[in-house]
Amino acid sequence: KSCEALNALIHEMQGLRMTSSVKEHIAAIREAEKRVDVLFDDAVGSLFRDRLNAVEILKQKELLTDLAAAADRAEQTSSVVEAVLLKFS
């Protein structure tokens, strides 16, 4: 969801205008990042509750961390785009 909204945001920012559509994409990216944070916490907690072996826990936690980092980067990018568009609007 974040990637789709970020892609649409990048395409729409070419006009350098803060449109309602741009605002919606930024809001969608931020909401997706918040959801990912909650899902990350739940998933990491379940890794330890499910009593997996240590190697499997490390593998899955690394994957979850990478996915959460991707959502964070999408949110950071949307903030930069928002700042640029506000300067040009």
JSON list of C-alpha atoms in Angstrom, two decimals:
[
{"chain": "A", "resi": 1, "resn": "LYS", "atom": "CA", "xyz": [0.00, 0.00, 0.00]},
{"chain": "A", "resi": 2, "resn": "SER", "atom": "CA", "xyz": [2.80, 2.42, 0.90]},
{"chain": "A", "resi": 3, "resn": "CYS", "atom": "CA", "xyz": [4.65, 1.69, -2.32]},
{"chain": "A", "resi": 4, "resn": "GLU", "atom": "CA", "xyz": [1.55, 2.23, -4.46]},
{"chain": "A", "resi": 5, "resn": "ALA", "atom": "CA", "xyz": [0.75, 5.52, -2.73]},
{"chain": "A", "resi": 6, "resn": "LEU", "atom": "CA", "xyz": [4.38, 6.64, -2.93]},
{"chain": "A", "resi": 7, "resn": "ASN", "atom": "CA", "xyz": [4.50, 5.85, -6.64]},
{"chain": "A", "resi": 8, "resn": "ALA", "atom": "CA", "xyz": [1.32, 7.86, -7.24]},
{"chain": "A", "resi": 9, "resn": "LEU", "atom": "CA", "xyz": [2.65, 10.69, -5.09]},
{"chain": "A", "resi": 10, "resn": "ILE", "atom": "CA", "xyz": [5.89, 10.91, -7.06]},
{"chain": "A", "resi": 11, "resn": "HIS", "atom": "CA", "xyz": [3.99, 11.04, -10.35]},
{"chain": "A", "resi": 12, "resn": "GLU", "atom": "CA", "xyz": [1.64, 13.73, -9.09]},
{"chain": "A", "resi": 13, "resn": "MET", "atom": "CA", "xyz": [4.36, 15.91, -7.60]},
{"chain": "A", "resi": 14, "resn": "GLN", "atom": "CA", "xyz": [5.67, 16.72, -11.07]},
{"chain": "A", "resi": 15, "resn": "GLY", "atom": "CA", "xyz": [3.24, 19.64, -11.16]},
{"chain": "A", "resi": 16, "resn": "LEU", "atom": "CA", "xyz": [4.79, 20.95, -7.91]},
{"chain": "A", "resi": 17, "resn": "ARG", "atom": "CA", "xyz": [1.34, 21.62, -6.47]},
{"chain": "A", "resi": 18, "resn": "MET", "atom": "CA", "xyz": [-0.12, 20.46, -3.19]},
{"chain": "A", "resi": 19, "resn": "THR", "atom": "CA", "xyz": [-3.36, 19.03, -4.52]},
{"chain": "A", "resi": 20, "resn": "SER", "atom": "CA", "xyz": [-5.99, 17.15, -2.55]},
{"chain": "A", "resi": 21, "resn": "SER", "atom": "CA", "xyz": [-4.85, 13.96, -4.26]},
{"chain": "A", "resi": 22, "resn": "VAL", "atom": "CA", "xyz": [-1.26, 14.55, -3.12]},
{"chain": "A", "resi": 23, "resn": "LYS", "atom": "CA", "xyz": [-2.51, 15.12, 0.43]},
{"chain": "A", "resi": 24, "resn": "GLU", "atom": "CA", "xyz": [-4.48, 11.87, 0.26]},
{"chain": "A", "resi": 25, "resn": "HIS", "atom": "CA", "xyz": [-1.40, 9.92, -0.86]},
{"chain": "A", "resi": 26, "resn": "ILE", "atom": "CA", "xyz": [0.69, 11.41, 1.93]},
{"chain": "A", "resi": 27, "resn": "ALA", "atom": "CA", "xyz": [-2.00, 10.54, 4.47]},
{"chain": "A", "resi": 28, "resn": "ALA", "atom": "CA", "xyz": [-2.25, 6.98, 3.09]},
{"chain": "A", "resi": 29, "resn": "ILE", "atom": "CA", "xyz": [1.52, 6.51, 3.39]},
{"chain": "A", "resi": 30, "resn": "ARG", "atom": "CA", "xyz": [1.51, 7.78, 6.97]},
{"chain": "A", "resi": 31, "resn": "GLU", "atom": "CA", "xyz": [-1.43, 5.57, 7.90]},
{"chain": "A", "resi": 32, "resn": "ALA", "atom": "CA", "xyz": [0.24, 2.52, 6.33]},
{"chain": "A", "resi": 33, "resn": "GLU", "atom": "CA", "xyz": [3.43, 3.22, 8.28]},
{"chain": "A", "resi": 34, "resn": "LYS", "atom": "CA", "xyz": [1.47, 3.39, 11.53]},
{"chain": "A", "resi": 35, "resn": "ARG", "atom": "CA", "xyz": [-0.23, 0.07, 10.71]},
{"chain": "A", "resi": 36, "resn": "VAL", "atom": "CA", "xyz": [3.13, -1.51, 9.91]},
{"chain": "A", "resi": 37, "resn": "ASP", "atom": "CA", "xyz": [4.46, -0.41, 13.32]},
{"chain": "A", "resi": 38, "resn": "VAL", "atom": "CA", "xyz": [1.56, -2.13, 15.07]},
{"chain": "A", "resi": 39, "resn": "LEU", "atom": "CA", "xyz": [1.87, -5.25, 12.93]},
{"chain": "A", "resi": 40, "resn": "PHE", "atom": "CA", "xyz": [5.64, -5.34, 13.51]},
{"chain": "A", "resi": 41, "resn": "ASP", "atom": "CA", "xyz": [5.21, -5.25, 17.29]},
{"chain": "A", "resi": 42, "resn": "ASP", "atom": "CA", "xyz": [2.55, -7.97, 17.16]},
{"chain": "A", "resi": 43, "resn": "ALA", "atom": "CA", "xyz": [4.59, -10.17, 14.83]},
{"chain": "A", "resi": 44, "resn": "VAL", "atom": "CA", "xyz": [7.78, -9.90, 16.88]},
{"chain": "A", "resi": 45, "resn": "GLY", "atom": "CA", "xyz": [5.83, -10.71, 20.02]},
{"chain": "A", "resi": 46, "resn": "SER", "atom": "CA", "xyz": [4.35, -13.78, 18.39]},
{"chain": "A", "resi": 47, "resn": "LEU", "atom": "CA", "xyz": [7.81, -15.00, 17.36]},
{"chain": "A", "resi": 48, "resn": "PHE", "atom": "CA", "xyz": [8.70, -15.40, 21.00]},
{"chain": "A", "resi": 49, "resn": "ARG", "atom": "CA", "xyz": [5.30, -16.72, 22.06]},
{"chain": "A", "resi": 50, "resn": "ASP", "atom": "CA", "xyz": [5.35, -19.42, 19.38]},
{"chain": "A", "resi": 51, "resn": "ARG", "atom": "CA", "xyz": [8.57, -20.88, 20.82]},
{"chain": "A", "resi": 52, "resn": "LEU", "atom": "CA", "xyz": [10.41, -21.15, 17.53]},
{"chain": "A", "resi": 53, "resn": "ASN", "atom": "CA", "xyz": [14.07, -22.06, 17.57]},
{"chain": "A", "resi": 54, "resn": "ALA", "atom": "CA", "xyz": [16.55, -19.22, 17.94]},
{"chain": "A", "resi": 55, "resn": "VAL", "atom": "CA", "xyz": [17.74, -19.29, 14.32]},
{"chain": "A", "resi": 56, "resn": "GLU", "atom": "CA", "xyz": [14.20, -19.10, 12.99]},
{"chain": "A", "resi": 57, "resn": "ILE", "atom": "CA", "xyz": [13.38, -16.23, 15.34]},
{"chain": "A", "resi": 58, "resn": "LEU", "atom": "CA", "xyz": [16.43, -14.29, 14.12]},
{"chain": "A", "resi": 59, "resn": "LYS", "atom": "CA", "xyz": [15.58, -14.90, 10.45]},
{"chain": "A", "resi": 60, "resn": "GLN", "atom": "CA", "xyz": [11.98, -13.86, 10.80]},
{"chain": "A", "resi": 61, "resn": "LYS", "atom": "CA", "xyz": [12.80, -10.84, 12.99]},
{"chain": "A", "resi": 62, "resn": "GLU", "atom": "CA", "xyz": [15.32, -9.64, 10.39]},
{"chain": "A", "resi": 63, "resn": "LEU", "atom": "CA", "xyz": [12.71, -9.93, 7.66]},
{"chain": "A", "resi": 64, "resn": "LEU", "atom": "CA", "xyz": [10.14, -8.07, 9.76]},
{"chain": "A", "resi": 65, "resn": "THR", "atom": "CA", "xyz": [12.69, -5.36, 10.57]},
{"chain": "A", "resi": 66, "resn": "ASP", "atom": "CA", "xyz": [13.47, -4.86, 6.87]},
{"chain": "A", "resi": 67, "resn": "LEU", "atom": "CA", "xyz": [9.77, -4.57, 6.02]},
{"chain": "A", "resi": 68, "resn": "ALA", "atom": "CA", "xyz": [9.21, -2.05, 8.81]},
{"chain": "A", "resi": 69, "resn": "ALA", "atom": "CA", "xyz": [12.25, -0.06, 7.63]},
{"chain": "A", "resi": 70, "resn": "ALA", "atom": "CA", "xyz": [10.82, 0.07, 4.10]},
{"chain": "A", "resi": 71, "resn": "ALA", "atom": "CA", "xyz": [7.57, 1.52, 5.45]},
{"chain": "A", "resi": 72, "resn": "ASP", "atom": "CA", "xyz": [9.56, 4.06, 7.48]},
{"chain": "A", "resi": 73, "resn": "ARG", "atom": "CA", "xyz": [11.49, 5.12, 4.40]},
{"chain": "A", "resi": 74, "resn": "ALA", "atom": "CA", "xyz": [8.29, 5.56, 2.40]},
{"chain": "A", "resi": 75, "resn": "GLU", "atom": "CA", "xyz": [6.92, 7.79, 5.17]},
{"chain": "A", "resi": 76, "resn": "GLN", "atom": "CA", "xyz": [10.16, 9.79, 5.29]},
{"chain": "A", "resi": 77, "resn": "THR", "atom": "CA", "xyz": [10.06, 10.24, 1.52]},
{"chain": "A", "resi": 78, "resn": "SER", "atom": "CA", "xyz": [6.48, 11.46, 1.66]},
{"chain": "A", "resi": 79, "resn": "SER", "atom": "CA", "xyz": [7.52, 14.03, 4.28]},
{"chain": "A", "resi": 80, "resn": "VAL", "atom": "CA", "xyz": [10.28, 15.31, 2.00]},
{"chain": "A", "resi": 81, "resn": "VAL", "atom": "CA", "xyz": [7.88, 15.52, -0.95]},
{"chain": "A", "resi": 82, "resn": "GLU", "atom": "CA", "xyz": [5.38, 17.35, 1.24]},
{"chain": "A", "resi": 83, "resn": "ALA", "atom": "CA", "xyz": [8.04, 19.87, 2.34]},
{"chain": "A", "resi": 84, "resn": "VAL", "atom": "CA", "xyz": [9.12, 20.48, -1.27]},
{"chain": "A", "resi": 85, "resn": "LEU", "atom": "CA", "xyz": [5.57, 20.96, -2.47]},
{"chain": "A", "resi": 86, "resn": "LEU", "atom": "CA", "xyz": [4.76, 23.33, 0.39]},
{"chain": "A", "resi": 87, "resn": "LYS", "atom": "CA", "xyz": [7.73, 25.48, -0.61]},
{"chain": "A", "resi": 88, "resn": "PHE", "atom": "CA", "xyz": [6.55, 25.66, -4.22]},
{"chain": "A", "resi": 89, "resn": "SER", "atom": "CA", "xyz": [2.84, 26.07, -3.49]}
]
